[in-house]
Amino acid sequence: MKLVFSVLFSCFLLVSLQAQGPQNWEGKFEPIDRMIEPPSPYRSASGAPGKAYWQQRADYVIKAELDEKNNMISGEETITYHNNAPEDLSYLWVQLDQNVNRKENEDFGEVMGTVRDSMTTRHMQFLTRAIDFPAGYTIKYVKDANGKSMNSLVNNTMMKIRLDQPLKSGTSISFSIAWSYPITDRSLYLLSREGYEYFPEDDNTVYLIAHWFPRMAVYNDTEGWQNQQFQKLGEFALEFGDYDVEIKVPADHLIAATGELQNTDAVLTAEQRKRLDQARKSFDAPVMIVTPEEAEANEKTKANRTKTWKYKATNVRDFAFASSRKFIWDAQAVQFSDHITMAMSFYPKEGLPVWSEESTKAVVHALEVYSDATFEYPYPAAISVNTSNIGIEFPMISFNGGRPKNGKISELAKAGMISTIIHEVGHNWFPMIVSSDERKWMWMDEGLNTFIHQRTLEERYPQFNHTTPKTIVPYMSGDKSIMRPIMVTSDNELLQQIGANFYQKPTVGLQILRNSVIGRELFDEAFREYANRWKYKHPNPADLFRTLEDATAADLDWFFRGWFFTTDQTDMELTNVKWFKVLEKDINLEGETQKVNLKIGGESAGEQAKDFTSGPEDITMISTPDANYGQFLSRLDETELRKQLADKNIYELTIKNVGGLVMPVTVEWEYTDGTKEVDRLPADIWRLNEHLIKKTFIKEKEVKQVHLDPNFEFADIDMENNSFPKKEEPSEFDKLKQ
């Protein structure tokens, strides 16, 4: 009997699957375990840091001087490097990021086009660097704690320091580096995230000093040394540490920097200190520390003296600063559970009036929404500095583009400026605290940050455009021959595609998970769990994927596999809708138990219907033979079943997965009486056939239209095949007439 039942069940299953069409199985629901790093004692299978998790640490003491006359910066630093790895290290790798600006390195000039007639001189300079200018480090010395020269070798943007004795596990080493480099003119470089901006009208300069001192490369449990050369696109992998920094600048300069200013009495006037104290108590609006009038007066003379600004920063992975005599400065306090953070903006007069009106306000909004979505902002300051053409982030400080022209700015440009500020302040969470490897996985910081950045816009600036699933459709429906999956390393993506692939596509993926797959409450808990598990640590993609599954009890491998590891598209086609209706014809529904034929009425469907005008299809339903019950002795109440089906409308939908990505299916029913109803089917419906499914529904009302994904939740690239009856599209001739 077991054999008979098994054979019957197998035959039933075979017929059922064959009825749904041929299958080319691609393993879309298989686990992604082989595609990501395996769990280890350092990183658990749940996505959390393991009991044996470790990471290195680097503490810095830096003394630097800015030479405004020659646009040079020089410094001496002492690095204390802590080897927390379980193995000994025979050499160290130090990043020399400024060397990327040397002429022999790629400057992305070709992305603007190749040589052609009537091209701009600036474009030709990007292509050829015909006018050369100095760039890159001069390393004066590398010495150990006893002042003895250390054996070092520079390989482009990396310096190898060979140790006389291996650095034992659990020990530390201190060494010093003296260096200098010419500060680059930002207008002469593409992707110029730092350097100086010159203002000819008043003969002054704004310095954005970042990637400026030799920094320790990351050494971790999954890769060893992250000593991949810096090529500008893939940004940084950095260790956490404490910073003690002194910066000597012209006496009339203001500095905005990572950390807390230690010597306010020496560098700020009594009036500036008084205003700063007022700002620490102002939670509703910014207080001007340096007014526009004071800044403009400051521009007119240049000091011959210098001042030294002293900063300390605790448990950060980098340090950056901006310096200029042009700066206007405002500040506002933000209250957290156990500390106050100062939201501040520094900007030249060229930023007025929009920067005084909007910058610090945007910083506050970012601090509040990101803190709610992840964890409270822990640092004492969050600074927005105005510059041209970029947005770039560092711990506690960001450099943000967006300026009016002649004091006026369009609403679109203002929205772009505010959005940039929110985005760059948000990077304090990703990757400045949740410290992913930007050199390898740009999407882990840009995508996750853009996801919360867009949430901030939705909540605080609903009038602005923001990323939705529809945003990514032009990219995902583009040329697949040049398209890369999200899980491509940073430097291997085309420059023109990084915005779509590393910013928007991960954002839309997380929006789909939050809004349409998992649900907001549970997803938000899981995302917050990931952020808290990995703050001040170095997560990899596997840690994110595993945490989201661990904290939601959802199998999401199908989503990660398709969305992150392939270039497949969402394109669901509503191929056919069949309509059946049970007729109570010649049937006694009052307790009859004999076998009867039940007629389901309508016209015979000899060919596939194009709409519902021909009525329901004719089929015959018979009573169930005893043999079909196998070993079960109980019997279905077929009379009751017929009662339940009486006068009901039965619809069978055939849906094809044309684009390759499996997704949940949302079905909107539009009835003849004008009402609508929505059914939601999970992605699991595709498990047995990844390319075609049939699903049956019972409805009280007659249907006029059926639509898939009516609210555009899944980035479907072709909505024209999502409806039944098919929507009549105007011909090319009709479009031309219109």
XYZ file of C-alpha atoms in Angstrom:
738
model
C 0.000 0.000 0.000
C 2.906 2.336 0.742
C 4.285 1.626 -2.700
C 0.926 2.225 -4.345
C 0.464 5.525 -2.464
C 4.006 6.615 -3.341
C 3.487 5.824 -7.007
C 0.148 7.640 -7.068
C 1.641 10.695 -5.360
C 4.644 10.692 -7.690
C 2.405 10.493 -10.750
C 0.241 13.336 -9.408
C 3.282 15.515 -8.752
C 4.749 14.764 -12.175
C 1.524 15.667 -13.946
C 1.215 18.825 -11.856
C 4.747 20.009 -12.634
C 4.517 19.109 -16.307
C 1.311 21.129 -16.526
C 3.254 24.209 -15.512
C 5.683 23.927 -18.404
C 9.335 22.944 -18.870
C 11.810 23.845 -16.135
C 15.409 24.954 -16.456
C 16.432 24.760 -12.843
C 18.983 27.426 -11.884
C 19.107 26.934 -8.127
C 17.651 30.327 -7.331
C 16.595 29.110 -3.867
C 19.815 27.298 -3.048
C 21.824 28.583 -0.051
C 24.544 31.137 -0.784
C 26.926 29.480 1.688
C 29.454 28.691 -1.031
C 29.379 32.254 -2.314
C 30.366 33.933 0.968
C 33.034 33.369 3.606
C 32.280 30.364 5.809
C 31.624 30.857 9.528
C 34.649 30.693 11.796
C 35.531 31.198 15.471
C 35.900 34.883 14.535
C 32.580 35.303 12.672
C 29.641 33.168 13.699
C 27.053 31.503 11.479
C 24.459 33.893 12.943
C 26.255 36.900 11.447
C 27.548 38.162 14.801
C 31.214 38.541 15.758
C 32.440 35.228 17.162
C 33.877 34.711 20.629
C 37.373 34.740 19.144
C 36.782 37.852 17.007
C 39.733 40.232 16.974
C 40.852 43.344 15.147
C 43.956 45.463 15.108
C 44.262 48.953 16.529
C 46.371 51.982 15.605
C 46.790 55.081 17.803
C 48.252 58.286 16.347
C 50.075 61.329 17.689
C 50.441 63.839 14.851
C 52.019 67.283 14.574
C 51.418 68.993 11.248
C 51.925 72.408 9.643
C 49.989 73.962 6.768
C 52.147 76.197 4.542
C 49.628 78.483 2.832
C 52.221 80.334 0.764
C 53.469 77.176 -0.952
C 50.339 75.008 -0.592
C 52.305 72.376 1.266
C 51.614 70.307 4.349
C 54.234 68.534 6.421
C 54.050 66.459 9.541
C 55.561 64.061 11.984
C 53.523 61.241 13.447
C 54.005 58.451 15.921
C 51.924 55.332 15.348
C 51.375 52.780 18.094
C 50.195 49.612 16.385
C 48.560 46.875 18.464
C 48.774 43.335 17.070
C 45.656 41.580 18.352
C 45.845 38.906 15.656
C 46.532 35.307 16.733
C 49.655 35.263 14.551
C 52.954 37.179 14.588
C 53.677 39.793 11.904
C 57.064 40.133 10.211
C 56.186 43.342 8.365
C 53.585 46.143 8.368
C 51.750 47.901 5.533
C 51.088 51.648 5.656
C 48.796 53.484 3.219
C 50.254 56.446 1.299
C 47.068 57.699 -0.341
C 48.485 60.980 -1.686
C 50.696 59.026 -4.080
C 47.621 58.298 -6.188
C 47.857 61.882 -7.497
C 51.183 61.302 -9.212
C 51.084 61.563 -12.974
C 51.635 57.877 -13.668
C 48.435 56.917 -11.848
C 45.004 56.683 -13.438
C 43.007 59.924 -13.264
C 39.837 58.799 -15.064
C 40.199 61.465 -17.770
C 38.791 59.164 -20.444
C 35.390 58.897 -18.760
C 34.573 62.335 -20.206
C 35.373 61.151 -23.709
C 38.507 60.754 -25.811
C 40.310 63.215 -28.066
C 37.995 65.120 -30.394
C 37.818 68.434 -32.175
C 36.680 71.440 -30.141
C 37.274 69.760 -26.802
C 37.852 71.942 -23.732
C 41.362 72.590 -22.489
C 40.386 71.248 -19.054
C 39.220 67.990 -20.653
C 42.549 67.752 -22.521
C 44.379 68.321 -19.249
C 42.454 65.427 -17.670
C 43.383 63.224 -20.621
C 47.060 64.111 -20.966
C 48.151 66.027 -17.873
C 50.186 68.152 -20.261
C 50.760 70.675 -17.485
C 52.352 68.572 -14.803
C 52.392 69.516 -11.145
C 53.988 67.908 -8.115
C 52.044 65.396 -6.070
C 52.671 62.566 -3.661
C 54.628 62.058 -0.463
C 58.182 62.846 0.371
C 59.011 60.440 3.210
C 61.740 62.038 5.297
C 62.221 59.147 7.677
C 60.720 56.044 9.250
C 62.159 55.426 12.728
C 61.501 53.028 15.576
C 60.862 54.090 19.182
C 64.635 54.370 19.762
C 65.165 56.715 16.823
C 66.715 54.007 14.632
C 65.854 54.006 10.927
C 63.514 51.224 9.900
C 63.747 49.246 6.675
C 60.916 50.416 4.417
C 59.924 50.140 0.777
C 57.326 52.233 -1.059
C 55.149 50.484 -3.643
C 53.010 53.258 -5.142
C 50.247 53.938 -2.564
C 51.549 51.378 -0.057
C 54.666 51.350 2.115
C 56.047 48.125 3.534
C 57.909 48.375 6.838
C 60.121 45.358 7.429
C 60.525 44.549 11.118
C 63.828 43.427 12.634
C 61.886 41.091 14.896
C 58.364 39.741 14.313
C 55.647 41.657 16.136
C 54.308 39.015 18.486
C 50.609 38.380 18.898
C 49.246 40.436 21.781
C 52.043 43.041 21.682
C 52.409 46.511 20.179
C 55.041 48.575 18.401
C 55.600 52.328 18.152
C 57.342 53.988 15.234
C 57.502 57.452 13.688
C 57.180 58.797 10.167
C 58.054 62.286 8.936
C 56.508 63.324 5.642
C 55.349 66.180 3.431
C 53.423 66.618 0.196
C 52.138 69.385 -2.099
C 48.421 69.966 -1.571
C 46.644 69.458 -4.883
C 44.387 71.961 -6.632
C 41.017 70.205 -6.590
C 39.902 71.814 -9.852
C 42.650 69.965 -11.762
C 41.589 66.442 -10.760
C 38.601 64.248 -11.335
C 37.368 62.535 -8.153
C 39.213 65.189 -6.141
C 37.955 64.427 -2.671
C 40.532 66.616 -0.935
C 42.983 69.419 -1.691
C 42.559 73.167 -1.933
C 40.029 75.446 -3.604
C 41.264 78.873 -4.637
C 38.984 81.950 -4.697
C 40.530 84.527 -7.111
C 38.147 87.345 -6.165
C 39.573 87.734 -2.659
C 42.831 85.789 -3.148
C 42.011 83.208 -0.497
C 41.919 79.452 -0.210
C 39.812 76.802 1.483
C 41.835 73.721 2.395
C 40.181 70.308 2.691
C 42.830 68.137 4.252
C 42.056 64.420 4.104
C 43.912 61.211 3.268
C 46.806 63.342 4.444
C 48.959 61.320 6.812
C 50.390 57.810 6.383
C 47.798 55.427 7.863
C 47.911 51.781 8.843
C 46.309 49.325 6.456
C 43.797 46.856 7.865
C 44.904 43.359 8.805
C 41.956 41.021 9.444
C 40.798 37.420 9.798
C 39.359 36.996 6.296
C 41.983 38.666 4.116
C 45.169 39.253 6.074
C 46.606 42.574 4.922
C 44.179 44.737 2.960
C 46.967 46.304 0.913
C 45.116 46.723 -2.367
C 46.466 49.797 -4.150
C 44.399 52.985 -3.868
C 42.831 53.835 -7.253
C 40.297 56.428 -5.998
C 37.075 54.471 -6.607
C 37.604 51.857 -3.907
C 38.113 54.077 -0.892
C 39.469 52.941 2.465
C 39.856 50.162 4.976
C 41.071 51.613 8.271
C 41.696 50.570 11.866
C 40.170 52.273 14.903
C 42.324 54.181 17.352
C 42.786 57.320 19.433
C 44.158 60.524 17.881
C 46.157 63.351 19.446
C 46.633 65.958 16.711
C 48.264 69.406 16.601
C 47.821 71.523 13.458
C 49.748 74.754 12.875
C 48.005 77.153 10.459
C 47.969 80.917 9.783
C 46.655 82.718 12.858
C 43.575 84.073 11.059
C 42.412 80.623 9.895
C 39.510 78.725 11.425
C 39.771 74.934 11.594
C 36.958 72.386 11.524
C 38.194 68.920 12.412
C 37.538 65.439 13.665
C 37.523 65.279 17.464
C 37.246 67.831 20.266
C 39.199 71.077 20.336
C 41.486 71.061 23.384
C 42.810 74.636 23.465
C 39.870 76.945 22.798
C 41.442 79.692 24.906
C 44.473 79.809 22.618
C 42.737 79.777 19.225
C 39.278 81.343 19.742
C 38.462 84.874 20.819
C 36.557 85.539 24.025
C 33.458 86.410 21.962
C 33.701 83.196 19.945
C 33.999 81.150 23.142
C 30.973 82.929 24.603
C 28.896 82.180 21.499
C 30.037 78.563 21.495
C 28.840 78.218 25.083
C 25.470 79.636 23.999
C 25.302 77.145 21.127
C 25.798 74.250 23.558
C 22.462 75.240 25.107
C 20.624 75.977 21.856
C 18.603 72.916 20.777
C 16.161 74.644 18.404
C 18.302 76.799 16.114
C 21.960 77.395 15.226
C 24.000 80.116 16.911
C 26.511 82.104 14.847
C 30.025 81.629 16.232
C 31.669 83.598 13.400
C 29.274 85.889 11.523
C 29.328 86.610 7.776
C 30.506 90.153 8.482
C 33.378 88.908 10.633
C 34.409 86.330 8.043
C 34.355 88.873 5.219
C 36.511 91.257 7.242
C 38.878 88.397 8.000
C 39.359 87.737 4.265
C 40.907 91.142 3.651
C 44.147 90.721 5.603
C 46.528 87.795 5.902
C 48.245 87.056 9.171
C 52.007 86.580 9.342
C 51.704 84.678 12.613
C 50.547 81.116 13.159
C 48.348 79.316 15.668
C 48.350 75.689 16.686
C 44.995 73.948 17.088
C 44.968 70.856 19.301
C 42.441 68.043 18.949
C 41.748 64.703 20.523
C 39.492 62.010 19.082
C 38.663 58.689 20.717
C 37.948 55.435 18.900
C 37.777 56.761 15.350
C 39.165 55.255 12.180
C 40.422 58.451 10.534
C 41.051 62.158 11.032
C 40.368 65.043 8.621
C 40.164 68.823 8.830
C 39.327 71.963 6.862
C 41.141 75.292 7.252
C 40.488 78.802 5.915
C 40.183 82.441 6.923
C 36.987 82.607 4.839
C 34.843 80.484 7.134
C 31.528 81.513 8.642
C 30.707 79.166 11.531
C 27.396 78.215 13.159
C 26.512 75.521 15.682
C 23.503 73.882 17.385
C 23.237 71.310 20.172
C 21.599 67.892 19.766
C 20.603 66.043 22.941
C 21.172 62.289 23.165
C 20.506 60.011 26.115
C 23.849 60.579 27.850
C 25.638 63.316 25.891
C 25.279 66.369 23.697
C 26.570 66.503 20.126
C 27.351 69.807 18.448
C 25.959 69.997 14.903
C 28.083 72.598 13.098
C 28.614 74.141 9.679
C 31.604 75.993 8.211
C 31.195 77.829 4.899
C 32.569 80.785 2.927
C 30.364 83.740 2.010
C 29.839 82.066 -1.363
C 27.545 79.625 0.446
C 25.129 82.319 1.633
C 22.265 82.473 2.222
C 21.311 78.831 1.788
C 24.084 77.391 3.960
C 23.188 79.456 7.004
C 19.529 78.495 6.486
C 19.830 74.783 5.751
C 23.187 73.112 6.484
C 23.140 72.675 10.245
C 19.419 71.904 10.133
C 20.186 69.037 7.729
C 22.957 67.782 10.027
C 20.473 67.670 12.920
C 17.901 65.759 10.860
C 20.517 63.203 9.841
C 21.712 62.715 13.425
C 18.169 62.132 14.657
C 16.912 59.739 11.968
C 20.092 57.678 11.725
C 20.246 57.370 15.506
C 16.678 56.094 15.546
C 17.373 53.601 12.756
C 20.639 52.206 14.186
C 22.252 53.474 17.394
C 22.765 56.875 18.977
C 25.450 59.029 17.442
C 28.346 58.674 19.891
C 30.720 61.488 18.962
C 30.867 65.064 20.337
C 30.595 66.821 16.960
C 29.110 66.435 13.477
C 30.402 69.033 11.014
C 29.367 70.035 7.494
C 31.934 72.048 5.490
C 30.949 73.737 2.235
C 33.025 73.071 -0.842
C 32.525 72.683 -4.575
C 31.500 69.658 -6.634
C 31.777 66.830 -4.088
C 30.430 65.150 -1.035
C 32.930 63.173 1.018
C 32.906 61.891 4.573
C 35.226 61.388 7.531
C 34.631 60.812 11.239
C 32.686 63.785 12.642
C 33.297 65.935 9.537
C 32.182 65.974 5.915
C 32.908 68.175 2.892
C 29.736 68.961 0.942
C 29.028 70.658 -2.358
C 26.131 72.954 -3.230
C 26.279 76.740 -3.588
C 23.969 79.476 -4.796
C 24.880 81.708 -7.729
C 24.707 85.380 -6.894
C 22.875 84.446 -3.719
C 20.155 82.473 -5.518
C 19.642 78.731 -5.741
C 16.940 76.676 -7.438
C 14.751 74.379 -5.396
C 16.279 71.393 -7.198
C 19.827 72.505 -6.423
C 18.922 73.202 -2.797
C 17.395 69.733 -2.487
C 20.598 68.266 -3.919
C 22.709 70.194 -1.422
C 20.607 69.114 1.563
C 20.574 65.535 0.333
C 24.376 65.568 0.018
C 24.800 66.876 3.574
C 22.485 64.210 4.994
C 24.252 61.498 3.018
C 27.755 62.505 4.095
C 26.809 63.000 7.754
C 25.165 59.577 7.576
C 28.486 58.045 6.612
C 29.465 58.495 10.265
C 27.505 55.268 10.789
C 28.521 53.493 7.570
C 31.524 53.067 7.354
C 33.021 55.316 10.035
C 31.581 53.238 12.893
C 30.196 50.115 11.206
C 33.566 49.906 9.530
C 33.226 47.898 6.328
C 35.994 47.590 3.760
C 35.395 50.358 1.202
C 38.446 49.347 -0.795
C 36.729 46.053 -1.606
C 32.962 46.515 -1.120
C 31.843 50.055 -1.938
C 28.174 49.030 -1.716
C 28.495 48.096 1.957
C 29.012 51.709 2.962
C 27.375 53.592 0.087
C 24.354 51.332 -0.288
C 23.545 50.957 3.401
C 24.118 54.644 3.996
C 21.954 55.661 1.031
C 19.182 53.420 2.362
C 18.944 55.395 5.645
C 19.723 58.653 3.838
C 16.637 58.123 1.663
C 14.587 57.253 4.738
C 15.704 60.578 6.242
C 14.494 62.427 3.155
C 11.154 60.601 3.280
C 10.616 61.494 6.933
C 12.077 65.022 7.108
C 11.915 66.281 3.499
C 8.929 64.514 1.908
C 8.744 67.212 -0.791
C 12.083 66.048 -2.243
C 12.491 63.280 -4.768
C 13.922 60.136 -3.244
C 14.973 56.676 -4.345
C 12.204 54.119 -4.904
C 12.134 50.813 -6.812
C 11.165 52.743 -9.942
C 14.441 54.698 -9.697
C 16.579 51.662 -10.522
C 14.558 50.457 -13.538
C 16.483 52.411 -16.223
C 19.734 50.887 -14.981
C 18.433 47.347 -14.514
C 16.827 47.359 -17.961
C 20.065 48.567 -19.546
C 22.879 46.869 -21.433
C 23.648 43.652 -19.548
C 26.873 43.147 -21.498
C 28.517 45.903 -19.431
C 26.514 45.432 -16.242
C 28.183 44.087 -13.092
C 26.531 42.512 -10.060
C 26.574 44.479 -6.820
C 29.067 41.970 -5.424
C 31.871 43.225 -7.650
C 34.867 44.815 -5.980
C 34.897 48.601 -5.953
C 37.631 49.346 -8.481
C 36.176 46.954 -11.063
C 32.955 48.889 -11.648
C 32.554 51.390 -14.459
C 32.683 54.951 -13.182
C 29.388 55.818 -14.874
C 27.636 52.901 -13.149
C 28.825 53.218 -9.550
C 25.892 55.429 -8.565
C 23.320 52.951 -9.825
C 25.062 49.743 -8.785
C 26.640 50.672 -5.449
C 24.233 53.341 -4.163
C 20.761 52.908 -5.635
C 20.491 49.175 -6.298
C 21.447 48.127 -2.719
C 19.093 50.842 -1.420
C 16.189 49.545 -3.485
C 17.016 45.977 -2.436
C 16.795 46.930 1.232
C 13.578 48.860 0.568
C 12.061 45.757 -1.038
C 13.063 43.631 1.954
C 11.707 46.202 4.398
C 8.453 47.092 2.682
C 7.468 43.997 0.714
C 9.279 40.873 1.921
C 9.923 41.037 5.671
C 7.840 43.940 6.920
C 9.010 47.194 8.446
C 8.980 46.334 12.134
C 10.903 43.089 11.836
C 13.294 44.422 9.194
C 14.088 47.520 11.269
C 14.911 45.305 14.246
C 17.226 43.192 12.094
C 18.980 46.185 10.525
C 19.460 47.727 13.955
C 20.851 44.381 15.164
C 23.430 44.379 12.363
C 24.490 47.964 13.121
C 24.887 47.276 16.843
C 26.662 43.944 16.373
C 29.279 45.511 14.126
C 29.771 49.054 15.428
C 33.493 49.730 15.880
C 34.200 46.452 14.067
C 34.870 45.285 10.494
C 31.872 43.461 8.941
C 31.910 41.652 5.605
C 28.930 41.057 3.279
C 28.412 37.598 4.796
C 27.920 39.162 8.232
C 25.167 41.423 6.909
C 23.399 38.639 5.003
C 23.515 36.219 7.935
C 22.377 38.816 10.484
C 19.334 39.811 8.423
C 18.288 36.160 8.230
C 19.151 35.422 11.856
C 17.128 38.359 13.189
C 14.042 37.822 11.004
C 13.612 34.009 10.792
C 13.366 34.506 7.025
C 15.200 32.534 4.352
C 16.531 35.382 2.232
C 19.235 33.551 0.284
C 17.047 33.647 -2.829
C 16.976 37.438 -2.582
C 20.677 37.914 -1.834
C 21.643 35.493 -4.619
C 19.545 37.236 -7.259
C 19.824 40.882 -6.237
C 23.469 41.006 -5.148
C 25.234 38.248 -7.102
C 23.568 38.488 -10.540
C 22.497 41.086 -13.073
C 19.069 39.492 -13.478
C 16.031 41.734 -13.720
C 12.555 41.737 -12.255
C 10.122 41.174 -15.104
C 6.943 39.274 -14.230
C 4.556 38.595 -17.105
C 0.874 37.892 -16.518
C 0.654 35.423 -19.395
C -2.925 34.247 -18.981
C -5.975 34.461 -16.741
C -8.589 31.701 -16.976
C -12.064 32.243 -15.539
C -14.281 29.423 -14.256
C -17.697 29.544 -12.584
C -19.527 26.756 -10.763
C -23.114 26.290 -11.949
C -25.767 24.663 -9.702
C -27.353 22.943 -12.699
C -29.226 19.620 -12.257
C -27.597 19.048 -8.848
C -29.287 18.302 -5.553
C -27.210 20.124 -2.942
C -29.393 18.952 -0.043
C -27.409 16.015 1.242
C -27.018 13.889 -1.895
C -24.060 11.547 -1.526
C -24.066 9.667 -4.840
C -21.408 10.430 -7.448
C -22.529 13.269 -9.708
C -21.020 15.251 -12.519
C -20.737 18.950 -11.752
C -20.872 21.282 -14.706
C -18.725 24.433 -14.536
C -20.325 26.578 -17.155
C -19.488 29.009 -19.884
C -18.213 28.871 -23.408
C -15.543 26.341 -24.312
C -12.120 27.954 -24.491
C -10.651 26.532 -27.650
C -7.985 29.260 -27.694
C -6.499 31.518 -25.071
C -8.885 34.332 -24.185
C -7.722 37.910 -24.587
C -10.218 39.307 -22.095
C -13.262 38.290 -20.031
C -15.946 39.006 -22.634
C -16.462 35.318 -23.570
C -17.419 34.443 -20.003
C -16.147 31.580 -17.834
C -14.646 28.410 -19.300
C -16.512 25.044 -19.363
C -14.953 22.179 -17.421
C -16.284 19.120 -15.610
C -15.586 18.245 -11.978
C -16.333 14.691 -10.776
C -16.672 13.178 -7.348
C -13.483 11.814 -5.820
C -12.932 8.010 -6.211
C -12.210 6.152 -2.972
C -8.848 5.043 -4.335
C -7.652 8.662 -4.355
C -7.839 8.771 -0.552
C -5.220 6.034 -0.171
C -5.165 4.870 3.465
C -7.374 7.714 4.742
C -10.798 6.439 5.932
C -12.411 9.852 6.266
C -13.995 11.508 3.250
C -14.304 15.079 2.057
C -17.784 16.562 2.406
C -18.204 17.124 -1.302
C -21.711 18.536 -0.907
C -20.370 21.244 1.403
C -17.531 21.943 -1.011
C -20.028 22.447 -3.806
C -22.024 24.801 -1.590
C -18.861 26.822 -0.969
C -18.188 27.072 -4.699
C -21.732 27.886 -5.722
C -21.893 31.195 -7.608
C -18.191 31.853 -6.962
C -15.725 32.979 -9.613
C -12.572 30.891 -9.950
C -9.544 32.490 -11.617
C -6.329 30.714 -12.587
C -3.354 33.004 -13.204
C -0.319 31.977 -15.245
C 2.730 34.100 -14.431
C 6.120 33.899 -16.144
C 9.426 35.009 -14.676
C 10.859 36.697 -17.770
C 13.616 38.725 -16.123
C 15.209 35.999 -14.024
C 14.802 37.513 -10.544
C 12.356 35.682 -8.317
C 10.230 38.053 -6.283
C 7.009 38.013 -4.297
C 3.941 38.488 -6.467
C 1.367 41.145 -5.679
C -1.954 40.728 -7.522
C -4.481 43.543 -7.751
C -8.045 42.578 -8.709
C -10.224 45.272 -10.209
C -13.878 44.163 -10.118
C -16.738 45.066 -12.418
C -18.386 47.052 -9.610
C -15.340 49.351 -9.440
C -13.862 47.984 -6.195
C -10.328 46.612 -5.849
C -8.604 43.936 -3.773
C -4.953 42.877 -3.397
C -3.484 39.402 -2.789
C 0.176 38.960 -1.858
C 2.098 35.779 -2.651
C 5.545 35.120 -1.126
C 8.603 34.471 -3.290
C 8.445 30.806 -2.215
C 5.811 30.185 -4.881
C 8.705 29.985 -7.365
C 10.584 27.221 -5.529
C 9.336 24.300 -7.661
C 9.396 26.179 -10.941
C 11.598 29.249 -11.129
C 10.229 30.332 -14.508
C 6.459 29.779 -14.534
C 3.737 29.419 -11.924
C -0.016 28.892 -11.949
C -2.113 30.062 -9.022
C -5.874 29.639 -8.444
C -8.072 32.155 -6.610
C -11.767 32.140 -5.601
C -13.540 35.501 -5.786
C -17.078 36.559 -4.904
C -17.158 39.223 -7.591
C -16.501 39.168 -11.290
C -13.162 40.589 -12.333
C -12.669 43.356 -14.867
C -8.859 43.713 -14.729
C -5.920 41.897 -13.088
C -2.611 43.703 -12.448
C 0.729 42.482 -11.092
C 2.810 44.740 -8.833
C 0.267 47.602 -8.926
C 2.272 49.773 -6.512
C 5.595 49.160 -8.264
C 7.267 47.530 -5.276
C 9.723 45.215 -7.060
C 11.438 47.301 -9.761
C 9.701 45.469 -12.593
C 11.375 46.653 -15.792
C 8.339 46.080 -18.054
C 4.940 46.970 -16.656
C 3.239 46.558 -20.043
C 3.059 42.770 -19.571
C 1.688 42.967 -16.027
C -2.026 43.258 -16.801
C -4.928 41.164 -18.107
C -6.635 42.067 -20.339
C -3.547 43.559 -21.945
C -3.547 47.326 -21.975
C -3.796 48.664 -25.493
C -0.681 50.696 -26.189
C -0.782 53.409 -28.866
C 0.978 52.531 -32.097
C 4.133 54.342 -33.150
C 1.989 56.217 -35.693
C -0.455 57.297 -32.975
C 2.413 58.388 -30.743
C 3.838 60.432 -33.617
C 0.451 62.064 -34.201
C 0.198 62.951 -30.523
